[in-house]
């Protein structure tokens, strides 16, 4: 009987402790009973902090989409861990790195970021035209292309999007390099040889990721250089920079002709989704500007109507952003099924 009581007591303790741990990390409501945005506690903390920061509506929407992707990956990893499928902790380390990258990307890592990145392209006119991309090589290439007379106004807009995309990728690479450098500093202080071996493996993977991203940046710049000199080909398959990146990667991958044709069709669908999301982001920014104007006038009924429209548009933009980034992640994984990791940002 005593043995039975002891076994029952241990079982009850394990169940309640597991339940407590799960509830601590997976939230459905806050301490005051309000529903929460994310099921993972630390992601809610980031989101609540972001709402108190001065982020543009578009930037806040982008952050929400990134956090939703992180939430999906974290919940999937928890299932893998229960099944014992992440014994060396590689997936866990990657998740931690992705989370740190998000914090750095949106200036929430407690470190002043000297690499400005503003997703709101409506504000491009605020920047000096001569150094719009904050990279001498890009600026020189852009100014030369702009004054060459080879591009129509529409083509110049497309080219500018490609240059901005390259600038964003460079920013992401710098963030990742910074997180790897910090991880190496921590690694130097490891005492346990076993723990040291595990971290050595993770660092090796991070350096591999950095090398791949640098190769991608070099190929991207070479493509921009060629594009600036030769102009757009009449038979260009795609217009959106992220879709072009995927298509170029697909052509370099070990895919059959049938797989490439199938992927090309899917990329066309994805490009439509990206264009639609870009349109919604522009409308969100315009809606925010209108709301600010109405608030300055002080008409409460007018404010209420515009606030409702803005809130609805913000929610729709966040939802579309998540679906678009999820689709991007799936396509990247499909193309790099030979073992390369998906894009992190």
PDB file of C-alpha atoms in Angstrom, residues 93-345:
ATOM      1  CA  UNK A  93      20.129  26.037 -31.119  1.00  0.00           C
ATOM      2  CA  UNK A  94      18.758  27.086 -34.504  1.00  0.00           C
ATOM      3  CA  UNK A  95      15.492  28.223 -32.910  1.00  0.00           C
ATOM      4  CA  UNK A  96      17.407  30.243 -30.326  1.00  0.00           C
ATOM      5  CA  UNK A  97      19.477  31.823 -33.069  1.00  0.00           C
ATOM      6  CA  UNK A  98      16.360  32.654 -35.132  1.00  0.00           C
ATOM      7  CA  UNK A  99      14.790  34.271 -32.074  1.00  0.00           C
ATOM      8  CA  UNK A 100      17.929  36.362 -31.432  1.00  0.00           C
ATOM      9  CA  UNK A 101      17.940  37.409 -35.081  1.00  0.00           C
ATOM     10  CA  UNK A 102      14.339  38.646 -34.752  1.00  0.00           C
ATOM     11  CA  UNK A 103      15.257  40.668 -31.661  1.00  0.00           C
ATOM     12  CA  UNK A 104      18.244  42.221 -33.443  1.00  0.00           C
ATOM     13  CA  UNK A 105      16.290  42.852 -36.645  1.00  0.00           C
ATOM     14  CA  UNK A 106      13.721  45.000 -34.836  1.00  0.00           C
ATOM     15  CA  UNK A 107      16.141  46.679 -32.413  1.00  0.00           C
ATOM     16  CA  UNK A 108      14.924  44.728 -29.373  1.00  0.00           C
ATOM     17  CA  UNK A 109      18.160  43.017 -28.367  1.00  0.00           C
ATOM     18  CA  UNK A 110      19.286  45.831 -26.078  1.00  0.00           C
ATOM     19  CA  UNK A 111      22.046  46.750 -28.495  1.00  0.00           C
ATOM     20  CA  UNK A 112      22.038  49.915 -30.532  1.00  0.00           C
ATOM     21  CA  UNK A 113      21.811  49.013 -34.207  1.00  0.00           C
ATOM     22  CA  UNK A 114      23.851  51.268 -36.479  1.00  0.00           C
ATOM     23  CA  UNK A 115      22.453  49.534 -39.569  1.00  0.00           C
ATOM     24  CA  UNK A 116      19.080  51.219 -40.189  1.00  0.00           C
ATOM     25  CA  UNK A 117      16.479  49.082 -41.917  1.00  0.00           C
ATOM     26  CA  UNK A 118      13.050  50.514 -42.691  1.00  0.00           C
ATOM     27  CA  UNK A 119      10.532  48.293 -44.449  1.00  0.00           C
ATOM     28  CA  UNK A 120       8.319  51.255 -45.286  1.00  0.00           C
ATOM     29  CA  UNK A 121       9.476  52.098 -48.815  1.00  0.00           C
ATOM     30  CA  UNK A 122       7.045  55.044 -48.933  1.00  0.00           C
ATOM     31  CA  UNK A 123       9.665  56.942 -46.926  1.00  0.00           C
ATOM     32  CA  UNK A 124      12.436  56.564 -49.506  1.00  0.00           C
ATOM     33  CA  UNK A 125      12.137  60.253 -50.403  1.00  0.00           C
ATOM     34  CA  UNK A 126      13.452  61.187 -46.947  1.00  0.00           C
ATOM     35  CA  UNK A 127      16.843  59.684 -47.792  1.00  0.00           C
ATOM     36  CA  UNK A 128      19.500  61.449 -49.859  1.00  0.00           C
ATOM     37  CA  UNK A 129      19.193  60.069 -53.385  1.00  0.00           C
ATOM     38  CA  UNK A 130      22.976  59.689 -53.703  1.00  0.00           C
ATOM     39  CA  UNK A 131      23.287  57.227 -50.787  1.00  0.00           C
ATOM     40  CA  UNK A 132      19.840  55.655 -50.716  1.00  0.00           C
ATOM     41  CA  UNK A 133      21.142  52.090 -50.129  1.00  0.00           C
ATOM     42  CA  UNK A 134      23.838  52.986 -47.544  1.00  0.00           C
ATOM     43  CA  UNK A 135      26.370  50.868 -49.433  1.00  0.00           C
ATOM     44  CA  UNK A 136      28.864  52.604 -51.755  1.00  0.00           C
ATOM     45  CA  UNK A 137      28.861  49.716 -54.236  1.00  0.00           C
ATOM     46  CA  UNK A 138      25.054  49.599 -54.464  1.00  0.00           C
ATOM     47  CA  UNK A 139      24.723  53.387 -54.612  1.00  0.00           C
ATOM     48  CA  UNK A 140      27.276  53.670 -57.415  1.00  0.00           C
ATOM     49  CA  UNK A 141      25.573  50.887 -59.380  1.00  0.00           C
ATOM     50  CA  UNK A 142      22.115  52.397 -58.834  1.00  0.00           C
ATOM     51  CA  UNK A 143      23.115  55.939 -59.854  1.00  0.00           C
ATOM     52  CA  UNK A 144      24.826  54.607 -62.975  1.00  0.00           C
ATOM     53  CA  UNK A 145      21.759  52.527 -63.938  1.00  0.00           C
ATOM     54  CA  UNK A 146      19.396  55.423 -63.249  1.00  0.00           C
ATOM     55  CA  UNK A 147      21.306  57.835 -65.490  1.00  0.00           C
ATOM     56  CA  UNK A 148      21.969  55.277 -68.261  1.00  0.00           C
ATOM     57  CA  UNK A 149      18.642  55.814 -70.038  1.00  0.00           C
ATOM     58  CA  UNK A 150      18.222  52.044 -70.486  1.00  0.00           C
ATOM     59  CA  UNK A 151      15.271  51.723 -68.114  1.00  0.00           C
ATOM     60  CA  UNK A 152      11.676  52.922 -68.275  1.00  0.00           C
ATOM     61  CA  UNK A 153      10.111  54.393 -65.114  1.00  0.00           C
ATOM     62  CA  UNK A 154       8.422  51.054 -64.405  1.00  0.00           C
ATOM     63  CA  UNK A 155      11.674  49.132 -64.895  1.00  0.00           C
ATOM     64  CA  UNK A 156      13.493  51.567 -62.600  1.00  0.00           C
ATOM     65  CA  UNK A 157      10.909  50.857 -59.878  1.00  0.00           C
ATOM     66  CA  UNK A 158      11.484  47.107 -60.319  1.00  0.00           C
ATOM     67  CA  UNK A 159      15.252  47.610 -60.268  1.00  0.00           C
ATOM     68  CA  UNK A 160      14.985  49.734 -57.126  1.00  0.00           C
ATOM     69  CA  UNK A 161      13.034  46.935 -55.401  1.00  0.00           C
ATOM     70  CA  UNK A 162      15.831  44.510 -56.276  1.00  0.00           C
ATOM     71  CA  UNK A 163      18.477  46.860 -54.871  1.00  0.00           C
ATOM     72  CA  UNK A 164      16.419  47.327 -51.678  1.00  0.00           C
ATOM     73  CA  UNK A 165      16.067  43.546 -51.375  1.00  0.00           C
ATOM     74  CA  UNK A 166      19.847  43.143 -51.630  1.00  0.00           C
ATOM     75  CA  UNK A 167      20.324  45.844 -48.984  1.00  0.00           C
ATOM     76  CA  UNK A 168      17.907  43.994 -46.668  1.00  0.00           C
ATOM     77  CA  UNK A 169      19.744  40.693 -47.205  1.00  0.00           C
ATOM     78  CA  UNK A 170      23.058  42.380 -46.365  1.00  0.00           C
ATOM     79  CA  UNK A 171      21.496  43.700 -43.166  1.00  0.00           C
ATOM     80  CA  UNK A 172      20.262  40.196 -42.284  1.00  0.00           C
ATOM     81  CA  UNK A 173      23.719  38.747 -42.929  1.00  0.00           C
ATOM     82  CA  UNK A 174      25.283  41.338 -40.594  1.00  0.00           C
ATOM     83  CA  UNK A 175      22.766  40.456 -37.876  1.00  0.00           C
ATOM     84  CA  UNK A 176      23.492  36.732 -38.241  1.00  0.00           C
ATOM     85  CA  UNK A 177      27.248  37.349 -38.172  1.00  0.00           C
ATOM     86  CA  UNK A 178      26.810  39.361 -34.981  1.00  0.00           C
ATOM     87  CA  UNK A 179      24.837  36.551 -33.286  1.00  0.00           C
ATOM     88  CA  UNK A 180      27.515  34.009 -34.301  1.00  0.00           C
ATOM     89  CA  UNK A 181      30.261  36.253 -32.860  1.00  0.00           C
ATOM     90  CA  UNK A 182      28.386  36.482 -29.568  1.00  0.00           C
ATOM     91  CA  UNK A 183      27.860  32.705 -29.533  1.00  0.00           C
ATOM     92  CA  UNK A 184      31.609  32.213 -30.016  1.00  0.00           C
ATOM     93  CA  UNK A 185      32.321  34.423 -27.000  1.00  0.00           C
ATOM     94  CA  UNK A 186      30.021  32.212 -24.905  1.00  0.00           C
ATOM     95  CA  UNK A 187      31.660  29.082 -26.337  1.00  0.00           C
ATOM     96  CA  UNK A 188      35.087  30.235 -25.074  1.00  0.00           C
ATOM     97  CA  UNK A 189      33.776  30.103 -21.498  1.00  0.00           C
ATOM     98  CA  UNK A 190      32.542  26.491 -21.685  1.00  0.00           C
ATOM     99  CA  UNK A 191      34.146  24.233 -19.087  1.00  0.00           C
ATOM    100  CA  UNK A 192      32.574  20.817 -19.709  1.00  0.00           C
ATOM    101  CA  UNK A 193      34.260  18.970 -22.637  1.00  0.00           C
ATOM    102  CA  UNK A 194      30.984  17.229 -23.534  1.00  0.00           C
ATOM    103  CA  UNK A 195      29.085  20.497 -23.635  1.00  0.00           C
ATOM    104  CA  UNK A 196      31.975  22.017 -25.552  1.00  0.00           C
ATOM    105  CA  UNK A 197      31.756  19.352 -28.278  1.00  0.00           C
ATOM    106  CA  UNK A 198      28.029  19.938 -28.689  1.00  0.00           C
ATOM    107  CA  UNK A 199      28.488  23.693 -28.974  1.00  0.00           C
ATOM    108  CA  UNK A 200      31.391  23.209 -31.390  1.00  0.00           C
ATOM    109  CA  UNK A 201      29.024  21.324 -33.703  1.00  0.00           C
ATOM    110  CA  UNK A 202      26.415  24.095 -33.496  1.00  0.00           C
ATOM    111  CA  UNK A 203      29.027  26.785 -34.203  1.00  0.00           C
ATOM    112  CA  UNK A 204      30.242  24.805 -37.205  1.00  0.00           C
ATOM    113  CA  UNK A 205      26.670  24.793 -38.560  1.00  0.00           C
ATOM    114  CA  UNK A 206      26.365  28.548 -37.977  1.00  0.00           C
ATOM    115  CA  UNK A 207      29.585  29.189 -39.900  1.00  0.00           C
ATOM    116  CA  UNK A 208      28.260  27.018 -42.709  1.00  0.00           C
ATOM    117  CA  UNK A 209      25.071  29.124 -42.793  1.00  0.00           C
ATOM    118  CA  UNK A 210      27.134  32.316 -42.878  1.00  0.00           C
ATOM    119  CA  UNK A 211      29.223  30.987 -45.763  1.00  0.00           C
ATOM    120  CA  UNK A 212      26.086  30.101 -47.735  1.00  0.00           C
ATOM    121  CA  UNK A 213      24.549  33.508 -47.087  1.00  0.00           C
ATOM    122  CA  UNK A 214      27.737  35.266 -48.193  1.00  0.00           C
ATOM    123  CA  UNK A 215      27.748  33.197 -51.386  1.00  0.00           C
ATOM    124  CA  UNK A 216      24.114  34.176 -51.925  1.00  0.00           C
ATOM    125  CA  UNK A 217      24.990  37.869 -51.397  1.00  0.00           C
ATOM    126  CA  UNK A 218      27.863  37.693 -53.884  1.00  0.00           C
ATOM    127  CA  UNK A 219      25.681  36.003 -56.490  1.00  0.00           C
ATOM    128  CA  UNK A 220      22.945  38.571 -55.856  1.00  0.00           C
ATOM    129  CA  UNK A 221      25.311  41.496 -56.316  1.00  0.00           C
ATOM    130  CA  UNK A 222      26.731  39.993 -59.504  1.00  0.00           C
ATOM    131  CA  UNK A 223      23.182  39.631 -60.823  1.00  0.00           C
ATOM    132  CA  UNK A 224      22.452  43.307 -59.980  1.00  0.00           C
ATOM    133  CA  UNK A 225      25.655  44.378 -61.711  1.00  0.00           C
ATOM    134  CA  UNK A 226      24.697  42.454 -64.849  1.00  0.00           C
ATOM    135  CA  UNK A 227      21.120  43.743 -64.709  1.00  0.00           C
ATOM    136  CA  UNK A 228      22.287  47.356 -64.334  1.00  0.00           C
ATOM    137  CA  UNK A 229      24.532  47.075 -67.377  1.00  0.00           C
ATOM    138  CA  UNK A 230      22.350  44.966 -69.680  1.00  0.00           C
ATOM    139  CA  UNK A 231      18.809  45.848 -68.539  1.00  0.00           C
ATOM    140  CA  UNK A 232      15.853  43.489 -68.036  1.00  0.00           C
ATOM    141  CA  UNK A 233      15.452  40.581 -70.428  1.00  0.00           C
ATOM    142  CA  UNK A 234      12.131  40.621 -72.284  1.00  0.00           C
ATOM    143  CA  UNK A 235      11.463  37.016 -71.295  1.00  0.00           C
ATOM    144  CA  UNK A 236      12.087  37.539 -67.540  1.00  0.00           C
ATOM    145  CA  UNK A 237      10.133  34.905 -65.636  1.00  0.00           C
ATOM    146  CA  UNK A 238       9.555  36.906 -62.443  1.00  0.00           C
ATOM    147  CA  UNK A 239       9.572  40.487 -61.150  1.00  0.00           C
ATOM    148  CA  UNK A 240       9.590  40.157 -57.350  1.00  0.00           C
ATOM    149  CA  UNK A 241      13.151  39.963 -55.878  1.00  0.00           C
ATOM    150  CA  UNK A 242      12.374  37.191 -53.375  1.00  0.00           C
ATOM    151  CA  UNK A 243      10.788  35.099 -56.123  1.00  0.00           C
ATOM    152  CA  UNK A 244      13.761  35.736 -58.420  1.00  0.00           C
ATOM    153  CA  UNK A 245      16.076  34.557 -55.605  1.00  0.00           C
ATOM    154  CA  UNK A 246      14.090  31.335 -55.249  1.00  0.00           C
ATOM    155  CA  UNK A 247      14.059  30.727 -59.007  1.00  0.00           C
ATOM    156  CA  UNK A 248      17.818  31.303 -59.308  1.00  0.00           C
ATOM    157  CA  UNK A 249      18.392  28.902 -56.382  1.00  0.00           C
ATOM    158  CA  UNK A 250      16.093  26.333 -58.005  1.00  0.00           C
ATOM    159  CA  UNK A 251      18.049  26.459 -61.258  1.00  0.00           C
ATOM    160  CA  UNK A 252      21.263  25.815 -59.322  1.00  0.00           C
ATOM    161  CA  UNK A 253      19.696  22.940 -57.349  1.00  0.00           C
ATOM    162  CA  UNK A 254      19.634  19.312 -58.426  1.00  0.00           C
ATOM    163  CA  UNK A 255      16.062  19.384 -59.787  1.00  0.00           C
ATOM    164  CA  UNK A 256      14.641  17.547 -62.797  1.00  0.00           C
ATOM    165  CA  UNK A 257      12.966  19.439 -65.677  1.00  0.00           C
ATOM    166  CA  UNK A 258       9.536  18.309 -64.462  1.00  0.00           C
ATOM    167  CA  UNK A 259      10.302  19.511 -60.928  1.00  0.00           C
ATOM    168  CA  UNK A 260      11.485  22.867 -62.288  1.00  0.00           C
ATOM    169  CA  UNK A 261       8.318  23.297 -64.360  1.00  0.00           C
ATOM    170  CA  UNK A 262       6.144  22.454 -61.367  1.00  0.00           C
ATOM    171  CA  UNK A 263       8.125  24.828 -59.155  1.00  0.00           C
ATOM    172  CA  UNK A 264       7.911  27.603 -61.734  1.00  0.00           C
ATOM    173  CA  UNK A 265       4.118  27.400 -61.672  1.00  0.00           C
ATOM    174  CA  UNK A 266       4.094  27.482 -57.862  1.00  0.00           C
ATOM    175  CA  UNK A 267       6.458  30.474 -57.872  1.00  0.00           C
ATOM    176  CA  UNK A 268       4.056  32.381 -60.128  1.00  0.00           C
ATOM    177  CA  UNK A 269       1.301  31.793 -57.549  1.00  0.00           C
ATOM    178  CA  UNK A 270       3.677  32.857 -54.789  1.00  0.00           C
ATOM    179  CA  UNK A 271       4.655  36.032 -56.677  1.00  0.00           C
ATOM    180  CA  UNK A 272       0.973  37.009 -56.855  1.00  0.00           C
ATOM    181  CA  UNK A 273       0.768  36.504 -53.076  1.00  0.00           C
ATOM    182  CA  UNK A 274       3.879  38.681 -52.511  1.00  0.00           C
ATOM    183  CA  UNK A 275       2.491  41.461 -54.728  1.00  0.00           C
ATOM    184  CA  UNK A 276      -0.841  41.364 -52.912  1.00  0.00           C
ATOM    185  CA  UNK A 277       0.905  41.563 -49.534  1.00  0.00           C
ATOM    186  CA  UNK A 278       3.003  44.537 -50.736  1.00  0.00           C
ATOM    187  CA  UNK A 279      -0.191  46.295 -51.810  1.00  0.00           C
ATOM    188  CA  UNK A 280      -1.757  45.714 -48.393  1.00  0.00           C
ATOM    189  CA  UNK A 281       1.345  47.081 -46.651  1.00  0.00           C
ATOM    190  CA  UNK A 282       1.118  50.269 -48.702  1.00  0.00           C
ATOM    191  CA  UNK A 283      -2.599  50.582 -47.896  1.00  0.00           C
ATOM    192  CA  UNK A 284      -1.862  50.028 -44.194  1.00  0.00           C
ATOM    193  CA  UNK A 285       0.646  52.885 -44.161  1.00  0.00           C
ATOM    194  CA  UNK A 286      -1.779  55.190 -45.974  1.00  0.00           C
ATOM    195  CA  UNK A 287      -4.579  54.190 -43.585  1.00  0.00           C
ATOM    196  CA  UNK A 288      -2.340  55.033 -40.622  1.00  0.00           C
ATOM    197  CA  UNK A 289      -1.517  58.441 -42.100  1.00  0.00           C
ATOM    198  CA  UNK A 290      -5.238  59.129 -42.593  1.00  0.00           C
ATOM    199  CA  UNK A 291      -5.998  58.042 -39.018  1.00  0.00           C
ATOM    200  CA  UNK A 292      -3.351  60.423 -37.682  1.00  0.00           C
ATOM    201  CA  UNK A 293      -4.876  63.244 -39.728  1.00  0.00           C
ATOM    202  CA  UNK A 294      -8.389  62.482 -38.433  1.00  0.00           C
ATOM    203  CA  UNK A 295      -7.134  62.256 -34.829  1.00  0.00           C
ATOM    204  CA  UNK A 296      -5.643  65.740 -35.203  1.00  0.00           C
ATOM    205  CA  UNK A 297      -9.082  67.073 -36.200  1.00  0.00           C
ATOM    206  CA  UNK A 298     -10.683  65.586 -33.075  1.00  0.00           C
ATOM    207  CA  UNK A 299     -13.982  64.283 -34.509  1.00  0.00           C
ATOM    208  CA  UNK A 300     -14.618  61.245 -32.253  1.00  0.00           C
ATOM    209  CA  UNK A 301     -17.088  59.501 -34.576  1.00  0.00           C
ATOM    210  CA  UNK A 302     -14.769  59.969 -37.531  1.00  0.00           C
ATOM    211  CA  UNK A 303     -11.829  58.736 -35.452  1.00  0.00           C
ATOM    212  CA  UNK A 304     -13.745  55.620 -34.406  1.00  0.00           C
ATOM    213  CA  UNK A 305     -14.634  54.706 -38.005  1.00  0.00           C
ATOM    214  CA  UNK A 306     -11.076  55.182 -39.234  1.00  0.00           C
ATOM    215  CA  UNK A 307      -9.627  53.293 -36.251  1.00  0.00           C
ATOM    216  CA  UNK A 308     -11.881  50.309 -37.025  1.00  0.00           C
ATOM    217  CA  UNK A 309     -10.822  50.361 -40.693  1.00  0.00           C
ATOM    218  CA  UNK A 310      -7.160  50.628 -39.697  1.00  0.00           C
ATOM    219  CA  UNK A 311      -7.420  47.770 -37.164  1.00  0.00           C
ATOM    220  CA  UNK A 312      -9.119  45.529 -39.718  1.00  0.00           C
ATOM    221  CA  UNK A 313      -6.483  46.322 -42.355  1.00  0.00           C
ATOM    222  CA  UNK A 314      -3.637  45.763 -39.844  1.00  0.00           C
ATOM    223  CA  UNK A 315      -5.032  42.337 -38.923  1.00  0.00           C
ATOM    224  CA  UNK A 316      -5.457  41.346 -42.573  1.00  0.00           C
ATOM    225  CA  UNK A 317      -1.915  42.525 -43.419  1.00  0.00           C
ATOM    226  CA  UNK A 318      -0.438  40.513 -40.516  1.00  0.00           C
ATOM    227  CA  UNK A 319      -2.374  37.423 -41.549  1.00  0.00           C
ATOM    228  CA  UNK A 320      -1.254  37.741 -45.180  1.00  0.00           C
ATOM    229  CA  UNK A 321       2.326  38.386 -44.042  1.00  0.00           C
ATOM    230  CA  UNK A 322       2.378  35.148 -42.050  1.00  0.00           C
ATOM    231  CA  UNK A 323       0.942  33.101 -44.934  1.00  0.00           C
ATOM    232  CA  UNK A 324       3.414  34.656 -47.359  1.00  0.00           C
ATOM    233  CA  UNK A 325       6.425  33.978 -45.089  1.00  0.00           C
ATOM    234  CA  UNK A 326       5.194  30.448 -44.385  1.00  0.00           C
ATOM    235  CA  UNK A 327       4.933  29.836 -48.141  1.00  0.00           C
ATOM    236  CA  UNK A 328       8.431  31.306 -48.607  1.00  0.00           C
ATOM    237  CA  UNK A 329       9.762  28.962 -45.922  1.00  0.00           C
ATOM    238  CA  UNK A 330       8.086  25.935 -47.561  1.00  0.00           C
ATOM    239  CA  UNK A 331       9.419  26.834 -51.009  1.00  0.00           C
ATOM    240  CA  UNK A 332      12.945  27.381 -49.656  1.00  0.00           C
ATOM    241  CA  UNK A 333      12.845  23.999 -47.922  1.00  0.00           C
ATOM    242  CA  UNK A 334      11.579  22.311 -51.078  1.00  0.00           C
ATOM    243  CA  UNK A 335      14.404  23.798 -53.171  1.00  0.00           C
ATOM    244  CA  UNK A 336      17.098  23.068 -50.570  1.00  0.00           C
ATOM    245  CA  UNK A 337      15.978  19.565 -49.617  1.00  0.00           C
ATOM    246  CA  UNK A 338      19.604  18.439 -49.963  1.00  0.00           C
ATOM    247  CA  UNK A 339      20.216  19.714 -46.432  1.00  0.00           C
ATOM    248  CA  UNK A 340      20.538  23.495 -46.668  1.00  0.00           C
ATOM    249  CA  UNK A 341      18.508  25.371 -44.075  1.00  0.00           C
ATOM    250  CA  UNK A 342      15.650  27.728 -44.993  1.00  0.00           C
ATOM    251  CA  UNK A 343      15.897  31.520 -44.973  1.00  0.00           C
ATOM    252  CA  UNK A 344      15.728  32.748 -41.397  1.00  0.00           C
ATOM    253  CA  UNK A 345      14.184  36.165 -41.737  1.00  0.00           C
TER     254      UNK A 345
END
